[in-house]
Amino acid sequence: MTFTETLGIQHPIIQAPMAGVTTPEFVAASSNAGILGSVGAGYLSGEATRDFIREVKKLTDKPFSVNLFVPEDVEMNQDLLRQAYLGLQPIGKRLGMPFWKAPLSESDFDEQVDVIIEERVAVCSFTFGLPDETIVRKLKDHYIYLIGTATTVEEAVLAEQVGMDAVVAQGKEAGGHRGSFISEQLVPLEELLPSSVQTVDIPVIAAGGIANKEHLELQLSRGAAAVQIGTALLVAEESGAHPLYKEAVLAAGGNSTVLTKAFSGKSARGIRNEFIDMTASVPIAPYPYQNDLTKKIRSEAAKLGKPEFMSLWAGESVHETTGGTVKEIIGKFL
Ligand SMILES: Cc1cc2nc3c(=O)[nH]c(=O)nc-3n(C[C@H](O)[C@H](O)[C@H](O)COP(=O)(O)O)c2cc1C
């Protein structure tokens, strides 16, 4: 059976899960366009994940996936947290909030896994690590197809070993957070994809900078079972990205993205802006604490219409984006 047959989709394309950007309309529009829609559930509670899934089901009867952030044990260093908070204050002041509350988040990962099982979601994907064997077995007992994320061949091998059915090879070009969990190497997709395909026996999905039909065909010719597309789709009418974020993505030229840890504590690629420049040399708390510290800043910046202080996640092919509906954008890849 081919990868598309296994997943019950028409085209070998996955709409990248994008936490904070995906809406039920966006995911359903992707699935209805014949690709695999994906819920970016990383920041959601168990209950919010359930509500989101039910909304998607109202809009499509096609398969879709739910993506989770695998939690890590991170030591909380109060002193570093305080320094990171102080480092953000110049930005807070620019937004009229010299002080702000930053409640620390807690992961609902286990509850989300139960919700995915109860709601009989077809596919569950993971980033920032791999679930343990008990969770893998639990999901597989319910016939849920599992996809891991790897940024190196070593991570792809671990994904296969733990029982993932497929793995996303996320090249350095990719927009948003790096899924790295062993090392923070920046491997270009043209290297990562062929070496992963050669090394593991599970299907490999190519991600990072795929912006048109030629890119897609190239990845398939290199052995990819499918491609995962983020940046090209985040500007779609149905996407939940802030209008100013979409505007910035559509207007961006080549070489406008950089990697930064300043928004969340984890390395992520986005359009370079004042936030990134102003935090270039301040202390950064580890994920998820830095993310908690900057949450209010980013929401205030969005409210005030100041993209210079928002996280504008985008991949290296950001200059190739064009607007339209999900269906219209996907049409350009076929
Ligand atoms: C706005 C945005 C949010 C993202 N959020 C997630 C996420 O929640 N989970 C995940 O596995 N990957 C996430 N990614 C990474 C994508 O899955 C994918 O690797 C990437 O978009 C591919 O590169 P491209 O943006 O150049 O197409 C995100 C990417 C973007 C652009």
PDB file of C-alpha atoms in Angstrom, residues 85-328:
ATOM      1  CA  TYR A  85      12.209  38.525  32.378  1.00  0.00           C
ATOM      2  CA  LEU A  86      14.390  41.587  32.946  1.00  0.00           C
ATOM      3  CA  GLY A  87      15.896  41.140  29.479  1.00  0.00           C
ATOM      4  CA  LEU A  88      12.406  41.443  27.982  1.00  0.00           C
ATOM      5  CA  GLN A  89      11.484  44.595  29.870  1.00  0.00           C
ATOM      6  CA  PRO A  90      12.688  47.084  27.212  1.00  0.00           C
ATOM      7  CA  ILE A  91      10.198  45.439  24.834  1.00  0.00           C
ATOM      8  CA  GLY A  92       7.470  45.443  27.490  1.00  0.00           C
ATOM      9  CA  LYS A  93       8.049  49.168  27.973  1.00  0.00           C
ATOM     10  CA  ARG A  94       7.740  49.807  24.234  1.00  0.00           C
ATOM     11  CA  LEU A  95       4.317  48.139  24.438  1.00  0.00           C
ATOM     12  CA  GLY A  96       3.254  50.214  27.443  1.00  0.00           C
ATOM     13  CA  MET A  97       3.637  47.387  29.958  1.00  0.00           C
ATOM     14  CA  PRO A  98       6.808  47.766  32.049  1.00  0.00           C
ATOM     15  CA  PHE A  99       5.642  44.780  34.156  1.00  0.00           C
ATOM     16  CA  TRP A 100       3.412  41.872  33.258  1.00  0.00           C
ATOM     17  CA  LYS A 101       2.321  38.562  34.722  1.00  0.00           C
ATOM     18  CA  ALA A 102       3.805  35.403  33.256  1.00  0.00           C
ATOM     19  CA  PRO A 103       2.029  32.344  34.668  1.00  0.00           C
ATOM     20  CA  LEU A 104       3.986  29.179  33.976  1.00  0.00           C
ATOM     21  CA  SER A 105       2.223  26.654  31.766  1.00  0.00           C
ATOM     22  CA  GLU A 106       1.820  22.956  32.418  1.00  0.00           C
ATOM     23  CA  SER A 107       1.661  20.227  29.813  1.00  0.00           C
ATOM     24  CA  ASP A 108      -1.560  18.267  29.335  1.00  0.00           C
ATOM     25  CA  PHE A 109       0.203  15.690  27.160  1.00  0.00           C
ATOM     26  CA  ASP A 110      -1.191  12.529  28.804  1.00  0.00           C
ATOM     27  CA  GLU A 111      -4.728  13.891  28.780  1.00  0.00           C
ATOM     28  CA  GLN A 112      -4.338  14.881  25.121  1.00  0.00           C
ATOM     29  CA  VAL A 113      -3.266  11.314  24.267  1.00  0.00           C
ATOM     30  CA  ASP A 114      -6.433   9.979  25.936  1.00  0.00           C
ATOM     31  CA  VAL A 115      -8.571  12.500  24.022  1.00  0.00           C
ATOM     32  CA  ILE A 116      -6.983  11.433  20.714  1.00  0.00           C
ATOM     33  CA  ILE A 117      -7.867   7.806  21.501  1.00  0.00           C
ATOM     34  CA  GLU A 118     -11.401   8.603  22.665  1.00  0.00           C
ATOM     35  CA  GLU A 119     -12.068  10.773  19.619  1.00  0.00           C
ATOM     36  CA  ARG A 120     -10.640   8.101  17.290  1.00  0.00           C
ATOM     37  CA  VAL A 121      -8.300  10.474  15.488  1.00  0.00           C
ATOM     38  CA  ALA A 122      -6.665   8.803  12.466  1.00  0.00           C
ATOM     39  CA  VAL A 123      -3.129  10.125  12.902  1.00  0.00           C
ATOM     40  CA  CYS A 124      -1.119  11.465  15.842  1.00  0.00           C
ATOM     41  CA  SER A 125       2.186  13.244  15.253  1.00  0.00           C
ATOM     42  CA  PHE A 126       4.843  14.430  17.671  1.00  0.00           C
ATOM     43  CA  THR A 127       7.536  17.067  17.853  1.00  0.00           C
ATOM     44  CA  PHE A 128      10.202  18.056  20.427  1.00  0.00           C
ATOM     45  CA  GLY A 129      10.798  14.394  21.220  1.00  0.00           C
ATOM     46  CA  LEU A 130       9.229  10.953  21.126  1.00  0.00           C
ATOM     47  CA  PRO A 131       6.559   9.424  23.350  1.00  0.00           C
ATOM     48  CA  ASP A 132       7.569   6.519  25.592  1.00  0.00           C
ATOM     49  CA  GLU A 133       6.765   2.908  24.786  1.00  0.00           C
ATOM     50  CA  THR A 134       3.640   2.782  26.967  1.00  0.00           C
ATOM     51  CA  ILE A 135       2.042   5.666  25.082  1.00  0.00           C
ATOM     52  CA  VAL A 136       3.117   4.257  21.712  1.00  0.00           C
ATOM     53  CA  ARG A 137       1.516   0.912  22.594  1.00  0.00           C
ATOM     54  CA  LYS A 138      -1.653   2.571  23.879  1.00  0.00           C
ATOM     55  CA  LEU A 139      -2.112   4.573  20.668  1.00  0.00           C
ATOM     56  CA  LYS A 140      -1.249   1.618  18.447  1.00  0.00           C
ATOM     57  CA  ASP A 141      -3.741  -0.599  20.291  1.00  0.00           C
ATOM     58  CA  HIS A 142      -6.326   1.839  18.936  1.00  0.00           C
ATOM     59  CA  TYR A 143      -4.921   1.699  15.388  1.00  0.00           C
ATOM     60  CA  ILE A 144      -3.737   5.300  15.413  1.00  0.00           C
ATOM     61  CA  TYR A 145      -1.029   6.015  12.833  1.00  0.00           C
ATOM     62  CA  LEU A 146       2.016   7.618  14.487  1.00  0.00           C
ATOM     63  CA  ILE A 147       4.399  10.173  12.977  1.00  0.00           C
ATOM     64  CA  GLY A 148       7.568  11.450  14.679  1.00  0.00           C
ATOM     65  CA  THR A 149       9.732  14.454  13.810  1.00  0.00           C
ATOM     66  CA  ALA A 150      13.496  14.242  13.209  1.00  0.00           C
ATOM     67  CA  THR A 151      16.073  16.896  12.378  1.00  0.00           C
ATOM     68  CA  THR A 152      18.981  14.439  12.093  1.00  0.00           C
ATOM     69  CA  VAL A 153      19.337  10.836  10.894  1.00  0.00           C
ATOM     70  CA  GLU A 154      20.031   9.807  14.499  1.00  0.00           C
ATOM     71  CA  GLU A 155      16.623  11.178  15.542  1.00  0.00           C
ATOM     72  CA  ALA A 156      14.942   9.416  12.590  1.00  0.00           C
ATOM     73  CA  VAL A 157      16.454   6.113  13.735  1.00  0.00           C
ATOM     74  CA  LEU A 158      15.136   6.653  17.268  1.00  0.00           C
ATOM     75  CA  ALA A 159      11.684   7.467  15.865  1.00  0.00           C
ATOM     76  CA  GLU A 160      11.664   4.152  14.047  1.00  0.00           C
ATOM     77  CA  GLN A 161      12.972   2.279  17.100  1.00  0.00           C
ATOM     78  CA  VAL A 162      10.269   3.621  19.408  1.00  0.00           C
ATOM     79  CA  GLY A 163       7.586   2.481  16.960  1.00  0.00           C
ATOM     80  CA  MET A 164       6.658   5.497  14.832  1.00  0.00           C
ATOM     81  CA  ASP A 165       4.918   4.448  11.604  1.00  0.00           C
ATOM     82  CA  ALA A 166       6.531   7.327   9.671  1.00  0.00           C
ATOM     83  CA  VAL A 167       8.895  10.191  10.365  1.00  0.00           C
ATOM     84  CA  VAL A 168       9.069  13.817   9.240  1.00  0.00           C
ATOM     85  CA  ALA A 169      12.586  14.807   8.150  1.00  0.00           C
ATOM     86  CA  GLN A 170      12.618  18.484   9.082  1.00  0.00           C
ATOM     87  CA  GLY A 171      15.367  20.293   7.191  1.00  0.00           C
ATOM     88  CA  LYS A 172      17.059  23.450   8.455  1.00  0.00           C
ATOM     89  CA  GLU A 173      14.948  25.492   6.001  1.00  0.00           C
ATOM     90  CA  ALA A 174      11.721  24.806   7.909  1.00  0.00           C
ATOM     91  CA  GLY A 175       9.631  27.562   9.445  1.00  0.00           C
ATOM     92  CA  GLY A 176       8.664  27.495  13.109  1.00  0.00           C
ATOM     93  CA  HIS A 177      10.226  25.445  15.880  1.00  0.00           C
ATOM     94  CA  ARG A 178      12.923  22.889  15.246  1.00  0.00           C
ATOM     95  CA  GLY A 179      11.752  19.472  16.402  1.00  0.00           C
ATOM     96  CA  SER A 180      15.264  18.560  17.609  1.00  0.00           C
ATOM     97  CA  PHE A 181      15.576  16.412  20.713  1.00  0.00           C
ATOM     98  CA  ILE A 182      19.068  14.907  20.571  1.00  0.00           C
ATOM     99  CA  SER A 183      21.216  17.672  19.123  1.00  0.00           C
ATOM    100  CA  GLU A 184      20.671  21.046  17.544  1.00  0.00           C
ATOM    101  CA  GLN A 185      22.368  20.396  14.218  1.00  0.00           C
ATOM    102  CA  LEU A 186      21.137  22.298  11.168  1.00  0.00           C
ATOM    103  CA  VAL A 187      20.969  19.730   8.399  1.00  0.00           C
ATOM    104  CA  PRO A 188      19.642  20.907   5.018  1.00  0.00           C
ATOM    105  CA  LEU A 189      16.748  18.862   3.631  1.00  0.00           C
ATOM    106  CA  GLU A 190      18.748  17.822   0.561  1.00  0.00           C
ATOM    107  CA  GLU A 191      21.101  15.971   2.940  1.00  0.00           C
ATOM    108  CA  LEU A 192      18.664  14.885   5.659  1.00  0.00           C
ATOM    109  CA  LEU A 193      16.031  13.343   3.374  1.00  0.00           C
ATOM    110  CA  PRO A 194      18.225  10.968   1.320  1.00  0.00           C
ATOM    111  CA  SER A 195      20.253   9.873   4.343  1.00  0.00           C
ATOM    112  CA  SER A 196      17.088   9.220   6.371  1.00  0.00           C
ATOM    113  CA  VAL A 197      15.469   7.312   3.479  1.00  0.00           C
ATOM    114  CA  GLN A 198      18.590   5.159   3.238  1.00  0.00           C
ATOM    115  CA  THR A 199      18.777   4.490   6.959  1.00  0.00           C
ATOM    116  CA  VAL A 200      15.232   3.823   8.159  1.00  0.00           C
ATOM    117  CA  ASP A 201      12.590   1.456   6.786  1.00  0.00           C
ATOM    118  CA  ILE A 202       9.541   3.580   7.655  1.00  0.00           C
ATOM    119  CA  PRO A 203       8.158   6.234   5.249  1.00  0.00           C
ATOM    120  CA  VAL A 204       9.985   9.566   5.434  1.00  0.00           C
ATOM    121  CA  ILE A 205       8.084  12.836   4.994  1.00  0.00           C
ATOM    122  CA  ALA A 206      10.095  15.815   3.719  1.00  0.00           C
ATOM    123  CA  ALA A 207       9.637  19.195   5.419  1.00  0.00           C
ATOM    124  CA  GLY A 208      11.338  22.564   5.062  1.00  0.00           C
ATOM    125  CA  GLY A 209      11.150  25.171   2.329  1.00  0.00           C
ATOM    126  CA  ILE A 210       8.790  23.240   0.040  1.00  0.00           C
ATOM    127  CA  ALA A 211       6.992  26.015  -1.801  1.00  0.00           C
ATOM    128  CA  ASN A 212       5.986  24.768  -5.252  1.00  0.00           C
ATOM    129  CA  LYS A 213       5.328  21.763  -7.483  1.00  0.00           C
ATOM    130  CA  GLU A 214       8.987  21.459  -8.526  1.00  0.00           C
ATOM    131  CA  HIS A 215      10.119  21.296  -4.897  1.00  0.00           C
ATOM    132  CA  LEU A 216       7.479  18.659  -4.179  1.00  0.00           C
ATOM    133  CA  GLU A 217       8.469  16.519  -7.142  1.00  0.00           C
ATOM    134  CA  LEU A 218      12.143  16.797  -6.243  1.00  0.00           C
ATOM    135  CA  GLN A 219      11.470  15.521  -2.712  1.00  0.00           C
ATOM    136  CA  LEU A 220       9.371  12.615  -4.024  1.00  0.00           C
ATOM    137  CA  SER A 221      12.151  11.726  -6.485  1.00  0.00           C
ATOM    138  CA  ARG A 222      14.583  11.650  -3.545  1.00  0.00           C
ATOM    139  CA  GLY A 223      12.477   9.042  -1.816  1.00  0.00           C
ATOM    140  CA  ALA A 224      10.030  11.080   0.283  1.00  0.00           C
ATOM    141  CA  ALA A 225       6.692   9.340   0.865  1.00  0.00           C
ATOM    142  CA  ALA A 226       5.047  12.774   1.138  1.00  0.00           C
ATOM    143  CA  VAL A 227       5.885  16.400   1.895  1.00  0.00           C
ATOM    144  CA  GLN A 228       4.813  18.547   4.841  1.00  0.00           C
ATOM    145  CA  ILE A 229       4.052  22.183   4.021  1.00  0.00           C
ATOM    146  CA  GLY A 230       3.854  24.974   6.577  1.00  0.00           C
ATOM    147  CA  THR A 231       4.818  28.463   5.431  1.00  0.00           C
ATOM    148  CA  ALA A 232       3.116  28.259   2.023  1.00  0.00           C
ATOM    149  CA  LEU A 233      -0.170  27.408   3.765  1.00  0.00           C
ATOM    150  CA  LEU A 234      -0.086  29.686   6.777  1.00  0.00           C
ATOM    151  CA  VAL A 235      -1.119  32.671   4.653  1.00  0.00           C
ATOM    152  CA  ALA A 236      -4.275  30.864   3.474  1.00  0.00           C
ATOM    153  CA  GLU A 237      -7.573  32.636   4.058  1.00  0.00           C
ATOM    154  CA  GLU A 238      -8.690  29.887   6.459  1.00  0.00           C
ATOM    155  CA  SER A 239      -5.523  30.049   8.578  1.00  0.00           C
ATOM    156  CA  GLY A 240      -5.740  31.614  12.036  1.00  0.00           C
ATOM    157  CA  ALA A 241      -2.515  33.594  11.627  1.00  0.00           C
ATOM    158  CA  HIS A 242      -2.915  37.279  12.559  1.00  0.00           C
ATOM    159  CA  PRO A 243      -3.588  39.436   9.458  1.00  0.00           C
ATOM    160  CA  LEU A 244      -0.365  41.415  10.051  1.00  0.00           C
ATOM    161  CA  TYR A 245       1.592  38.167  10.308  1.00  0.00           C
ATOM    162  CA  LYS A 246       0.159  37.010   6.969  1.00  0.00           C
ATOM    163  CA  GLU A 247       0.999  40.425   5.487  1.00  0.00           C
ATOM    164  CA  ALA A 248       4.608  40.171   6.700  1.00  0.00           C
ATOM    165  CA  VAL A 249       4.944  36.660   5.245  1.00  0.00           C
ATOM    166  CA  LEU A 250       3.517  37.689   1.875  1.00  0.00           C
ATOM    167  CA  ALA A 251       5.787  40.760   1.731  1.00  0.00           C
ATOM    168  CA  ALA A 252       9.006  39.029   2.886  1.00  0.00           C
ATOM    169  CA  GLY A 253      11.926  38.784   0.482  1.00  0.00           C
ATOM    170  CA  GLY A 254      14.559  36.036   0.236  1.00  0.00           C
ATOM    171  CA  ASN A 255      16.962  35.714   3.184  1.00  0.00           C
ATOM    172  CA  SER A 256      14.549  37.380   5.583  1.00  0.00           C
ATOM    173  CA  THR A 257      14.323  34.533   8.103  1.00  0.00           C
ATOM    174  CA  VAL A 258      16.625  33.723  11.015  1.00  0.00           C
ATOM    175  CA  LEU A 259      16.737  31.195  13.838  1.00  0.00           C
ATOM    176  CA  THR A 260      16.048  32.512  17.330  1.00  0.00           C
ATOM    177  CA  LYS A 261      15.406  31.122  20.806  1.00  0.00           C
ATOM    178  CA  ALA A 262      14.195  34.460  22.153  1.00  0.00           C
ATOM    179  CA  PHE A 263      10.450  33.841  21.804  1.00  0.00           C
ATOM    180  CA  SER A 264      10.202  30.407  23.393  1.00  0.00           C
ATOM    181  CA  GLY A 265      13.575  29.132  24.581  1.00  0.00           C
ATOM    182  CA  LYS A 266      13.679  26.674  21.667  1.00  0.00           C
ATOM    183  CA  SER A 267      15.290  27.327  18.331  1.00  0.00           C
ATOM    184  CA  ALA A 268      12.734  28.414  15.718  1.00  0.00           C
ATOM    185  CA  ARG A 269      12.853  30.068  12.292  1.00  0.00           C
ATOM    186  CA  GLY A 270      10.964  33.269  11.635  1.00  0.00           C
ATOM    187  CA  ILE A 271      11.118  36.614   9.880  1.00  0.00           C
ATOM    188  CA  ARG A 272      13.756  38.807  11.498  1.00  0.00           C
ATOM    189  CA  ASN A 273      12.172  41.711  13.376  1.00  0.00           C
ATOM    190  CA  GLU A 274      12.849  44.143  16.213  1.00  0.00           C
ATOM    191  CA  PHE A 275      11.986  41.594  18.914  1.00  0.00           C
ATOM    192  CA  ILE A 276      14.716  39.278  17.627  1.00  0.00           C
ATOM    193  CA  ASP A 277      17.258  42.098  17.337  1.00  0.00           C
ATOM    194  CA  MET A 278      16.474  43.507  20.803  1.00  0.00           C
ATOM    195  CA  THR A 279      16.894  40.078  22.444  1.00  0.00           C
ATOM    196  CA  ALA A 280      20.065  39.077  20.599  1.00  0.00           C
ATOM    197  CA  SER A 281      22.228  39.273  23.718  1.00  0.00           C
ATOM    198  CA  VAL A 282      19.825  38.937  26.665  1.00  0.00           C
ATOM    199  CA  PRO A 283      19.602  35.801  28.852  1.00  0.00           C
ATOM    200  CA  ILE A 284      17.019  33.316  27.568  1.00  0.00           C
ATOM    201  CA  ALA A 285      15.172  30.834  29.801  1.00  0.00           C
ATOM    202  CA  PRO A 286      14.721  27.267  28.516  1.00  0.00           C
ATOM    203  CA  TYR A 287      11.473  26.139  26.839  1.00  0.00           C
ATOM    204  CA  PRO A 288       8.678  26.298  27.971  1.00  0.00           C
ATOM    205  CA  TYR A 289       9.555  29.062  30.458  1.00  0.00           C
ATOM    206  CA  GLN A 290      10.780  31.627  27.906  1.00  0.00           C
ATOM    207  CA  ASN A 291       7.574  30.963  25.977  1.00  0.00           C
ATOM    208  CA  ASP A 292       5.556  31.711  29.113  1.00  0.00           C
ATOM    209  CA  LEU A 293       7.545  34.911  29.708  1.00  0.00           C
ATOM    210  CA  THR A 294       6.949  36.265  26.179  1.00  0.00           C
ATOM    211  CA  LYS A 295       3.318  35.161  25.798  1.00  0.00           C
ATOM    212  CA  LYS A 296       1.803  38.401  27.100  1.00  0.00           C
ATOM    213  CA  ILE A 297       4.241  40.524  25.062  1.00  0.00           C
ATOM    214  CA  ARG A 298       3.270  38.733  21.875  1.00  0.00           C
ATOM    215  CA  SER A 299      -0.462  38.913  22.514  1.00  0.00           C
ATOM    216  CA  GLU A 300      -0.205  42.616  23.402  1.00  0.00           C
ATOM    217  CA  ALA A 301       1.830  43.265  20.235  1.00  0.00           C
ATOM    218  CA  ALA A 302      -0.846  41.478  18.190  1.00  0.00           C
ATOM    219  CA  LYS A 303      -3.580  43.508  19.890  1.00  0.00           C
ATOM    220  CA  LEU A 304      -1.753  46.774  19.199  1.00  0.00           C
ATOM    221  CA  GLY A 305      -0.965  45.767  15.609  1.00  0.00           C
ATOM    222  CA  LYS A 306       2.815  45.737  16.098  1.00  0.00           C
ATOM    223  CA  PRO A 307       4.328  42.879  14.041  1.00  0.00           C
ATOM    224  CA  GLU A 308       7.806  44.081  15.049  1.00  0.00           C
ATOM    225  CA  PHE A 309       7.193  42.404  18.438  1.00  0.00           C
ATOM    226  CA  MET A 310       5.264  39.336  17.250  1.00  0.00           C
ATOM    227  CA  SER A 311       6.680  35.885  16.427  1.00  0.00           C
ATOM    228  CA  LEU A 312       6.507  35.707  12.625  1.00  0.00           C
ATOM    229  CA  TRP A 313       7.404  32.044  12.096  1.00  0.00           C
ATOM    230  CA  ALA A 314       8.285  31.289   8.485  1.00  0.00           C
ATOM    231  CA  GLY A 315      10.647  29.082   6.499  1.00  0.00           C
ATOM    232  CA  GLU A 316      13.430  29.928   4.088  1.00  0.00           C
ATOM    233  CA  SER A 317      11.072  29.871   1.078  1.00  0.00           C
ATOM    234  CA  VAL A 318       8.908  32.601   2.600  1.00  0.00           C
ATOM    235  CA  HIS A 319       9.438  34.821  -0.475  1.00  0.00           C
ATOM    236  CA  GLU A 320       7.564  32.280  -2.616  1.00  0.00           C
ATOM    237  CA  THR A 321       4.260  32.522  -0.744  1.00  0.00           C
ATOM    238  CA  THR A 322       1.101  33.645  -2.506  1.00  0.00           C
ATOM    239  CA  GLY A 323      -2.327  34.178  -0.975  1.00  0.00           C
ATOM    240  CA  GLY A 324      -5.624  32.407  -1.631  1.00  0.00           C
ATOM    241  CA  THR A 325      -7.682  29.683  -0.053  1.00  0.00           C
ATOM    242  CA  VAL A 326      -6.147  26.399   1.098  1.00  0.00           C
ATOM    243  CA  LYS A 327      -7.578  24.758  -2.011  1.00  0.00           C
ATOM    244  CA  GLU A 328      -6.051  27.376  -4.310  1.00  0.00           C
TER     245      GLU A 328
END
